[in-house]
XYZ file of C-alpha atoms in Angstrom:
623
model
C -24.208 4.716 -71.199
C -22.112 2.964 -68.533
C -21.282 6.339 -67.001
C -24.966 7.277 -66.799
C -25.831 3.955 -65.177
C -23.073 4.370 -62.584
C -24.282 7.892 -61.837
C -27.878 6.751 -61.398
C -26.788 3.852 -59.178
C -24.693 6.183 -57.044
C -27.618 8.593 -56.600
C -29.800 5.706 -55.455
C -27.213 4.440 -52.977
C -26.438 7.781 -51.352
C -29.751 8.022 -49.395
C -29.370 4.412 -48.284
C -25.821 4.941 -47.068
C -26.771 8.191 -45.392
C -29.666 6.450 -43.660
C -27.371 3.654 -42.499
C -24.856 6.218 -41.259
C -27.541 8.086 -39.343
C -28.759 4.893 -37.765
C -25.190 4.073 -36.748
C -24.806 7.487 -35.184
C -28.140 7.171 -33.429
C -27.272 3.777 -32.024
C -24.044 5.193 -30.639
C -25.204 8.477 -29.167
C -29.002 8.515 -28.929
C -29.395 6.532 -25.765
C -31.866 7.508 -23.054
C -34.408 10.220 -23.817
C -36.504 12.415 -21.564
C -39.901 10.806 -20.875
C -43.294 12.314 -21.632
C -44.894 12.914 -18.221
C -48.008 14.667 -19.487
C -49.251 18.161 -20.359
C -47.094 21.149 -19.298
C -47.653 22.675 -15.879
C -49.441 26.053 -16.461
C -46.648 28.158 -14.932
C -43.758 30.279 -16.144
C -40.430 29.264 -14.636
C -37.112 31.103 -14.547
C -33.966 28.941 -14.597
C -30.954 30.359 -12.713
C -27.914 28.131 -13.326
C -25.017 28.593 -10.907
C -21.450 28.593 -12.335
C -20.761 25.523 -10.213
C -22.968 23.664 -12.714
C -22.361 25.489 -15.986
C -18.577 25.304 -15.544
C -18.451 21.879 -13.873
C -15.580 19.713 -15.044
C -13.273 16.953 -13.869
C -10.247 14.984 -15.099
C -9.344 11.384 -15.812
C -6.357 9.367 -16.981
C -6.718 8.080 -20.526
C -5.550 4.759 -21.891
C -2.053 6.157 -22.555
C -1.531 7.447 -19.017
C -2.236 11.126 -19.798
C -4.536 13.457 -17.881
C -7.618 14.493 -19.870
C -10.130 17.251 -19.023
C -13.804 16.269 -18.982
C -16.337 19.102 -19.300
C -19.538 18.133 -17.473
C -21.536 21.348 -17.038
C -22.747 22.309 -20.540
C -24.332 18.918 -21.223
C -26.093 18.784 -17.830
C -27.288 22.399 -18.192
C -28.693 21.808 -21.683
C -30.551 18.694 -20.549
C -32.074 20.450 -17.508
C -33.245 23.366 -19.658
C -34.798 20.916 -22.117
C -36.558 19.196 -19.196
C -37.896 22.559 -17.998
C -39.341 23.297 -21.460
C -41.080 19.903 -21.425
C -42.465 20.469 -17.937
C -43.671 24.114 -17.861
C -45.767 26.401 -20.059
C -42.876 28.840 -20.509
C -39.212 29.020 -19.466
C -37.215 32.221 -18.908
C -33.413 32.063 -18.997
C -31.125 34.719 -17.462
C -30.093 37.317 -20.052
C -32.820 36.322 -22.493
C -35.461 38.714 -23.830
C -38.327 36.295 -23.429
C -41.792 37.839 -23.544
C -43.293 35.235 -21.266
C -43.700 37.802 -18.504
C -42.741 37.700 -14.863
C -41.933 34.161 -13.749
C -44.249 32.379 -11.343
C -41.395 30.261 -9.998
C -37.613 30.611 -9.979
C -35.352 27.569 -9.812
C -31.715 27.960 -8.823
C -29.505 25.013 -9.629
C -26.083 24.239 -8.143
C -23.778 21.262 -8.575
C -21.326 19.590 -6.259
C -18.013 18.394 -7.702
C -18.723 15.562 -10.151
C -17.015 12.226 -9.515
C -15.688 10.274 -12.468
C -13.379 7.278 -12.505
C -12.230 4.856 -15.177
C -10.707 1.480 -14.449
C -8.478 0.635 -17.412
C -9.096 -2.997 -18.246
C -6.265 -5.018 -19.732
C -8.510 -7.996 -20.430
C -11.402 -6.458 -22.374
C -11.597 -3.723 -24.991
C -13.991 -1.686 -22.827
C -13.008 -0.100 -19.511
C -15.448 0.020 -16.563
C -16.335 3.630 -15.693
C -18.537 5.327 -13.124
C -19.892 8.893 -13.261
C -21.718 10.439 -10.272
C -23.522 13.784 -10.454
C -25.069 15.648 -7.503
C -27.275 18.706 -8.164
C -29.341 20.833 -5.769
C -32.490 22.485 -7.167
C -33.968 25.322 -5.045
C -37.513 26.507 -5.808
C -38.764 30.059 -5.015
C -42.171 31.677 -5.584
C -42.739 35.002 -7.406
C -41.988 36.963 -4.206
C -38.675 35.136 -3.674
C -39.940 33.027 -0.781
C -38.297 29.575 -0.661
C -40.694 26.780 -1.533
C -38.436 23.723 -1.358
C -35.042 22.363 -2.221
C -34.564 19.032 -3.900
C -31.332 17.034 -4.334
C -30.961 15.342 -7.699
C -28.511 12.453 -7.901
C -27.347 10.222 -10.710
C -24.778 7.418 -10.754
C -24.082 5.692 -14.044
C -21.813 2.696 -14.611
C -20.777 1.602 -18.055
C -17.883 0.097 -19.991
C -16.258 2.729 -22.203
C -14.725 2.020 -25.581
C -11.459 3.549 -26.767
C -11.666 5.916 -29.712
C -10.909 4.236 -33.021
C -7.733 6.205 -33.683
C -4.228 4.951 -34.367
C -3.025 5.417 -30.796
C -6.338 4.403 -29.145
C -5.665 6.574 -26.095
C -8.905 8.348 -25.220
C -12.271 6.923 -24.230
C -15.678 7.718 -25.739
C -17.241 9.469 -22.732
C -20.045 11.582 -24.246
C -22.766 8.893 -24.273
C -22.166 8.140 -20.582
C -22.476 11.841 -19.708
C -25.606 12.130 -21.833
C -27.286 9.246 -20.003
C -26.333 10.556 -16.554
C -27.671 13.999 -17.480
C -30.918 12.451 -18.700
C -31.411 10.709 -15.346
C -30.891 14.027 -13.516
C -33.249 15.868 -15.830
C -35.917 13.162 -15.428
C -35.699 13.529 -11.643
C -36.058 17.295 -12.036
C -39.249 16.828 -14.071
C -40.708 14.459 -11.484
C -39.823 16.739 -8.565
C -41.208 19.846 -10.251
C -44.526 18.170 -11.011
C -44.894 16.794 -7.484
C -44.140 20.216 -5.992
C -45.919 22.590 -8.376
C -48.754 20.675 -10.104
C -51.478 19.474 -7.710
C -53.086 17.354 -10.417
C -49.959 15.185 -10.560
C -49.199 15.037 -6.864
C -51.118 11.834 -6.336
C -49.438 9.909 -9.145
C -45.965 11.389 -9.379
C -44.810 9.391 -6.369
C -44.650 6.298 -8.573
C -43.017 7.267 -11.883
C -43.780 5.095 -14.880
C -41.474 2.157 -15.544
C -40.214 3.748 -18.747
C -38.470 6.550 -16.813
C -36.962 4.515 -13.988
C -33.152 4.594 -14.463
C -31.594 1.292 -15.439
C -28.490 1.956 -13.332
C -28.250 2.189 -9.558
C -29.309 5.813 -9.237
C -30.530 7.084 -5.890
C -34.098 8.348 -5.704
C -34.274 12.072 -4.996
C -35.676 13.139 -1.646
C -39.363 13.942 -1.722
C -40.447 11.111 -4.012
C -42.129 8.462 -1.906
C -42.122 4.939 -3.398
C -45.531 3.393 -3.924
C -46.570 0.892 -1.277
C -46.277 -2.772 -2.186
C -46.814 -6.056 -0.451
C -43.693 -7.985 0.593
C -43.682 -11.668 -0.304
C -41.354 -14.482 0.694
C -39.815 -14.536 -2.776
C -36.375 -12.974 -2.918
C -36.398 -9.353 -4.084
C -32.997 -9.993 -5.685
C -32.230 -11.523 -9.033
C -28.742 -12.108 -10.358
C -26.851 -13.365 -13.379
C -23.422 -15.030 -13.156
C -21.143 -14.992 -16.204
C -17.789 -16.689 -16.770
C -15.437 -14.534 -18.851
C -12.169 -15.888 -20.183
C -9.452 -14.085 -22.093
C -10.348 -15.189 -25.622
C -14.076 -15.736 -24.966
C -14.096 -19.398 -26.037
C -15.205 -20.749 -22.607
C -12.078 -22.910 -22.536
C -9.855 -22.233 -19.541
C -6.227 -22.378 -20.582
C -2.889 -22.277 -18.797
C -1.756 -18.727 -18.015
C -5.160 -17.282 -18.947
C -6.859 -14.577 -16.888
C -10.509 -15.303 -16.070
C -13.356 -13.481 -14.360
C -16.639 -14.575 -12.833
C -18.962 -11.580 -13.067
C -22.090 -11.371 -10.919
C -24.754 -8.753 -11.748
C -27.379 -8.324 -8.995
C -30.623 -6.318 -9.221
C -33.065 -5.403 -6.443
C -36.557 -5.597 -7.931
C -38.274 -5.307 -4.548
C -39.934 -2.342 -2.881
C -37.380 -1.998 -0.062
C -33.626 -1.742 0.264
C -31.848 -5.092 0.716
C -29.255 -5.339 3.464
C -25.732 -6.570 2.595
C -25.433 -10.181 1.481
C -22.466 -12.412 0.681
C -21.755 -13.668 -2.832
C -19.789 -16.917 -2.723
C -17.873 -18.689 -5.485
C -17.104 -22.418 -5.268
C -15.582 -24.847 -7.743
C -12.664 -27.224 -8.387
C -10.097 -26.729 -5.574
C -7.127 -26.345 -7.952
C -8.887 -23.501 -9.766
C -10.591 -21.875 -6.793
C -7.176 -21.604 -5.101
C -6.152 -19.097 -7.795
C -8.808 -16.559 -6.713
C -7.617 -14.122 -4.019
C -11.207 -13.910 -2.709
C -14.115 -16.321 -3.034
C -16.573 -14.286 -0.940
C -17.640 -10.712 -1.682
C -20.173 -8.435 0.007
C -22.953 -6.833 -1.995
C -23.354 -3.882 0.329
C -26.822 -2.388 0.717
C -28.765 -2.399 -2.558
C -31.482 0.234 -2.795
C -34.869 -0.283 -4.431
C -34.369 -0.504 -8.189
C -30.604 -0.520 -7.661
C -28.007 -2.928 -8.955
C -24.534 -4.109 -8.031
C -21.847 -5.775 -10.155
C -19.071 -7.838 -8.568
C -16.184 -9.774 -10.103
C -14.010 -12.654 -8.957
C -10.678 -12.485 -10.828
C -7.905 -15.063 -11.198
C -4.899 -15.875 -13.364
C -4.679 -19.592 -14.071
C -1.367 -21.433 -13.606
C 0.583 -22.555 -16.663
C 0.219 -26.232 -15.764
C -3.361 -27.555 -15.848
C -4.816 -30.993 -16.503
C -7.812 -31.512 -18.809
C -11.147 -31.506 -17.007
C -14.689 -30.187 -17.029
C -14.856 -27.344 -14.519
C -18.073 -26.548 -12.679
C -18.293 -23.283 -10.726
C -21.244 -22.336 -8.526
C -22.268 -18.816 -7.526
C -24.629 -18.373 -4.583
C -25.965 -15.618 -2.315
C -26.127 -15.940 1.462
C -27.900 -13.686 3.969
C -26.878 -13.255 7.569
C -30.298 -11.835 8.503
C -32.527 -14.562 7.112
C -33.604 -12.644 4.007
C -34.768 -14.883 1.133
C -32.132 -15.436 -1.560
C -32.369 -16.577 -5.191
C -31.268 -20.060 -6.222
C -27.557 -20.691 -6.902
C -26.298 -20.661 -10.484
C -23.826 -23.070 -12.089
C -21.185 -22.179 -14.692
C -19.522 -24.841 -16.865
C -16.244 -24.655 -18.785
C -13.620 -26.961 -20.239
C -10.016 -26.856 -19.049
C -7.049 -27.707 -21.220
C -3.345 -27.563 -20.389
C -2.186 -25.180 -23.104
C -3.890 -22.064 -24.363
C -3.818 -20.529 -27.792
C -0.676 -21.046 -29.801
C 2.142 -19.340 -27.916
C 5.506 -18.092 -29.026
C 8.686 -20.095 -28.613
C 9.695 -18.133 -25.508
C 6.979 -20.008 -23.605
C 8.706 -23.273 -24.452
C 11.498 -23.117 -21.884
C 14.696 -24.853 -23.015
C 16.010 -27.778 -20.982
C 17.921 -26.716 -17.873
C 21.630 -26.194 -18.318
C 24.028 -28.797 -16.981
C 26.512 -26.280 -15.598
C 25.152 -26.584 -12.080
C 23.305 -24.208 -9.806
C 24.660 -20.846 -8.758
C 23.748 -20.950 -5.096
C 24.831 -17.357 -4.458
C 22.481 -15.688 -6.983
C 19.006 -14.450 -6.062
C 15.869 -13.196 -7.804
C 12.830 -11.216 -6.648
C 10.300 -11.339 -9.492
C 7.147 -9.218 -9.116
C 4.231 -9.168 -11.573
C 0.910 -7.364 -10.980
C -1.834 -7.824 -13.574
C -4.703 -6.451 -11.443
C -5.099 -4.339 -8.328
C -7.268 -4.372 -5.235
C -8.567 -0.916 -6.193
C -10.246 -1.720 -9.493
C -9.927 1.790 -10.938
C -6.164 1.238 -11.237
C -5.543 -0.272 -14.639
C -3.659 -3.538 -14.851
C -0.984 -4.983 -17.108
C -2.546 -7.927 -18.905
C 0.522 -10.178 -18.914
C 2.482 -8.824 -15.956
C 1.926 -11.788 -13.632
C 2.785 -14.246 -16.416
C 5.885 -12.238 -17.349
C 7.166 -12.382 -13.762
C 6.592 -16.152 -13.706
C 8.466 -16.664 -16.987
C 11.434 -14.542 -15.873
C 11.664 -16.672 -12.719
C 11.418 -19.861 -14.786
C 14.178 -18.764 -17.169
C 16.625 -17.710 -14.464
C 16.077 -21.027 -12.698
C 16.301 -23.218 -15.823
C 19.021 -21.344 -17.729
C 20.575 -19.180 -15.027
C 21.084 -21.857 -12.411
C 19.322 -19.856 -9.680
C 18.030 -22.399 -7.107
C 14.281 -22.445 -6.528
C 14.789 -21.516 -2.868
C 16.653 -18.390 -4.031
C 13.637 -17.068 -5.928
C 10.763 -14.981 -4.555
C 7.873 -14.834 -7.035
C 5.246 -12.235 -6.016
C 2.146 -12.082 -8.227
C -1.014 -9.986 -7.872
C -2.430 -10.369 -4.336
C 0.869 -11.796 -3.046
C 2.602 -8.565 -4.115
C 1.360 -6.362 -1.284
C 3.687 -3.617 -0.095
C 4.587 -5.623 3.065
C 5.451 -8.629 0.856
C 7.832 -6.533 -1.253
C 9.405 -4.959 1.828
C 9.874 -8.337 3.493
C 11.661 -9.718 0.427
C 13.975 -6.723 0.095
C 14.597 -5.844 3.734
C 14.489 -9.203 5.528
C 14.907 -12.102 3.107
C 17.657 -10.865 0.745
C 20.112 -9.319 3.256
C 20.283 -12.527 5.282
C 21.168 -14.662 2.252
C 23.727 -12.790 0.177
C 27.473 -13.097 -0.206
C 29.927 -10.677 -1.776
C 29.866 -12.777 -4.980
C 26.061 -12.729 -5.364
C 24.203 -11.484 -8.414
C 20.823 -10.051 -7.383
C 18.048 -9.400 -9.917
C 14.843 -7.548 -9.019
C 12.231 -7.692 -11.792
C 9.012 -5.639 -11.636
C 6.173 -5.848 -14.196
C 3.239 -3.590 -13.407
C 2.715 0.122 -12.967
C 4.621 3.068 -11.566
C 3.427 6.594 -10.838
C 5.478 9.795 -10.833
C 4.877 12.896 -8.688
C 5.244 16.436 -10.129
C 8.779 16.534 -8.690
C 9.785 13.360 -10.502
C 9.730 11.037 -7.488
C 8.827 7.569 -8.747
C 6.614 5.093 -6.873
C 5.917 1.455 -7.705
C 2.245 0.480 -7.283
C 1.854 -2.728 -5.242
C -1.329 -4.813 -5.369
C -2.780 -2.873 -2.401
C -1.597 0.495 -3.730
C -3.666 3.658 -4.055
C -3.048 6.625 -6.340
C -4.508 8.891 -3.671
C -2.186 7.797 -0.849
C 1.613 7.733 -1.124
C 1.751 5.678 2.084
C 0.259 2.769 0.103
C 2.745 3.116 -2.743
C 6.333 1.839 -2.717
C 8.818 4.698 -3.241
C 11.572 3.808 -5.646
C 14.014 5.650 -3.389
C 13.180 3.116 -0.634
C 13.850 0.259 -3.040
C 17.115 1.945 -4.065
C 18.188 2.349 -0.452
C 17.403 -1.300 0.282
C 19.332 -2.537 -2.759
C 22.328 -0.263 -2.199
C 22.749 -1.687 1.305
C 23.049 -5.231 -0.023
C 26.489 -6.801 0.053
C 26.416 -8.223 -3.454
C 28.754 -8.241 -6.433
C 26.148 -6.957 -8.891
C 22.539 -5.751 -8.550
C 20.148 -5.442 -11.511
C 16.713 -3.789 -11.386
C 14.401 -4.423 -14.363
C 11.100 -2.568 -14.926
C 8.505 -3.358 -17.600
C 5.222 -1.502 -17.322
C 3.194 1.694 -17.425
C 4.450 4.998 -16.021
C 1.666 7.382 -14.946
C 1.680 11.022 -13.965
C 0.105 11.866 -10.622
C -0.693 15.070 -8.774
C 0.061 17.537 -11.550
C -2.350 19.812 -13.386
C -2.811 19.090 -17.058
C -1.055 22.363 -18.043
C 1.873 22.060 -15.624
C 5.145 20.388 -16.487
C 5.847 17.182 -14.608
C 9.470 16.260 -14.027
C 10.804 13.147 -15.728
C 10.771 9.933 -13.664
C 13.741 9.481 -11.339
C 15.037 5.919 -11.648
C 18.515 6.038 -10.115
C 19.806 6.163 -6.552
C 22.634 8.244 -5.160
C 25.490 5.762 -5.356
C 24.923 4.313 -8.814
C 25.546 0.832 -7.426
C 22.341 -0.571 -8.938
C 22.061 -1.032 -12.690
C 18.587 -0.108 -13.969
C 17.077 -1.567 -17.116
C 13.821 0.330 -17.776
C 11.459 -0.848 -20.497
C 10.357 2.546 -21.805
C 11.269 6.231 -21.832
C 9.338 8.900 -19.964
C 5.597 8.388 -19.409
C 3.068 6.029 -20.966
C 2.773 2.313 -21.599
C 5.432 -0.226 -22.292
C 3.733 -2.158 -25.094
C 1.978 -5.501 -24.607
C 1.089 -7.962 -27.361
C -1.899 -10.299 -27.456
C -0.112 -12.282 -30.153
C 3.047 -12.745 -28.108
C 1.139 -12.941 -24.780
C 3.856 -10.892 -23.100
C 4.989 -7.337 -22.616
C 7.125 -6.461 -25.636
C 10.132 -5.622 -23.439
C 9.890 -8.860 -21.435
C 9.319 -10.907 -24.574
C 12.670 -9.743 -25.974
C 14.277 -10.101 -22.558
C 13.292 -13.791 -22.593
C 14.525 -14.215 -26.154
C 17.813 -12.685 -25.123
C 18.137 -14.917 -22.064
C 17.474 -18.061 -24.115
C 20.513 -17.333 -26.292
C 19.789 -14.672 -28.903
C 21.723 -12.051 -26.933
C 24.843 -14.257 -26.875
C 26.537 -12.433 -29.735
C 29.992 -13.940 -29.225
C 28.490 -17.448 -29.042
C 30.471 -18.441 -25.959
C 27.464 -20.070 -24.295
C 26.965 -17.248 -21.756
C 24.508 -14.345 -21.800
C 25.818 -11.401 -19.799
C 24.107 -8.255 -18.521
C 25.987 -6.240 -21.127
C 24.835 -8.502 -23.967
C 21.200 -8.414 -22.838
C 21.302 -4.624 -22.508
C 22.747 -4.214 -25.996
C 20.258 -6.720 -27.452
C 17.208 -4.996 -25.943
C 18.210 -1.470 -26.939
C 18.664 -2.672 -30.533
C 15.651 -4.942 -30.925
C 12.772 -3.219 -29.121
C 12.618 0.150 -30.961
C 12.533 -1.615 -34.329
C 9.901 -4.147 -33.210
C 7.721 -1.389 -31.707
C 7.764 0.598 -34.944
C 7.315 -2.354 -37.296
C 4.665 -4.264 -35.339
C 2.821 -1.589 -33.337
C 3.551 1.586 -35.349
C 4.576 3.159 -32.047
C 7.772 4.156 -30.286
C 9.377 2.340 -27.352
C 12.971 2.904 -26.303
C 14.476 1.105 -23.299
C 16.741 3.020 -20.930
C 19.834 2.010 -18.965
C 20.868 3.845 -15.760
C 23.542 4.747 -14.985
C 24.930 5.128 -18.498
C 27.108 2.210 -19.491
C 30.852 2.675 -19.157
C 33.474 0.737 -21.100
C 35.004 -1.246 -19.591
C 32.560 -2.085 -16.814
C 33.078 -5.386 -15.018
C 29.432 -5.403 -13.928
C 28.425 -5.838 -17.557
C 30.268 -9.163 -17.634
C 28.029 -10.713 -14.947
C 26.453 -13.877 -16.395
C 22.639 -14.113 -16.336
C 22.109 -17.399 -18.216
C 24.047 -20.236 -19.851
C 21.599 -21.404 -22.535
C 22.016 -24.260 -24.984
C 23.004 -23.230 -28.487
C 20.045 -21.492 -30.117
C 20.546 -19.840 -33.514
C 19.867 -16.135 -33.664
C 16.845 -14.988 -35.611
C 15.646 -11.746 -37.136
C 12.028 -12.544 -36.260
C 10.331 -9.248 -35.262
């Protein structure tokens, strides 16, 4: 009896679960749909699709730094053919045996190279992406005489979610492509009706609101906007949003925050560029590299999203913060009223690990001959370059540790974070500042947390804040850094890298040489956080890169295996190569293996160079 009841209950639940599953699938993929613009035009149309459209594709870098192909053409072609079937009495496709007869009109469709970019976002679980499609539709009558040509254009912006797999490398891109294709197909339907159906010519110039794209898509040529009366009210509306790292609207020390401004032009004419300005408490506003941004020209029905980004300092005092976002016009155009954003500020953020509680400074005195250049880049001027969530904080903590426990004087430290880590800033520190300070007994440490990119030949480039993946002149070649360091008259030089290593310039099928980390002389010791390509892991629980987290633990005493009160380069190197692979597997279920270049030699006096003299801290097996 119980078995029969369970069977009956299961049969009743299956349709409900299936329905729920279908609804979930619909909500994820069934986004925009082609509109109903009226009865079909009484013509037969032949669709000729050029290979530039049917085979259109592009590439992008996924969340793990790998190049992925993105097939564009088939989806766009299918949507345009569906639009043709909705618009005309009959549609003839090349190679088909359709009995619709000789076509009244032939449409040839070509596509320019699609443009697709993803900006990996270390702060949110969705990455901003932009897809632009440009199609040319050429219309010919039954005799082959050209009737018209119409450009169709679609630009879609959306935040993409990573696939729910174990590695979480690739993005879910299909819904974005589907929406962009729908916008193109809708424009095709409008254009065809204006051109070929006289009964719709008078009304097609003003498409119904239900088919107007929600994103900033350009209107195709030939569609004339309906006339409207301009009033003194501003044609712009905007919404300002304060976004903090853990979404609790409490601004905490070391936290990365964003003020997002979404602007929409609801008027009947394009709006000339305006200035968006952010104001607020001076101590907080000073952390933003820019407090004024230009909107650029915003077309009718278009939108623009801008973001002010800052990383808050570790030391904050409790207060109520009030930010104000306003628009200003240099041409006297009316602007909407300013908006105010409120948030609480508290000195410490969410519970942090013990590495953020810096031990008391050592009493052994300062080492006036030692120097540190600590570079951390969490975000970039070009927003499509993904950031390292905790890179700027990691650089700050490394500087703090080497000052407190390593005895490096504050004046001997250059801390370059985000917008202060331009290529000229890095060059000035390495080429001008360091050489004039050093002695033959100096220990020099250069720490870099951020991103590097590798050419097909293996040449490695660090990406400064103003870097560009499309221009090597705006990257910092590692060979230039090597040359600068090898010229230094110092006893020991240590280069530490914790970050993401990307491939650049190679085809997906071609083999890219492994990154080149070493110079010609072998004078510089390299401690690299990961092997090959991909990400050096970061942890939201630890609030650090995994490599830097264990580096800090080692510097505070855990690497001092002989318990003599000194942590040497050799001890830190041994500690990191033992700890990180195990922690990566146990905590992240992934692999991460640090590298040391050149290979360590025993004995090697350079390994005995002292980095820190921490107070006695018991070792721990904490993962």
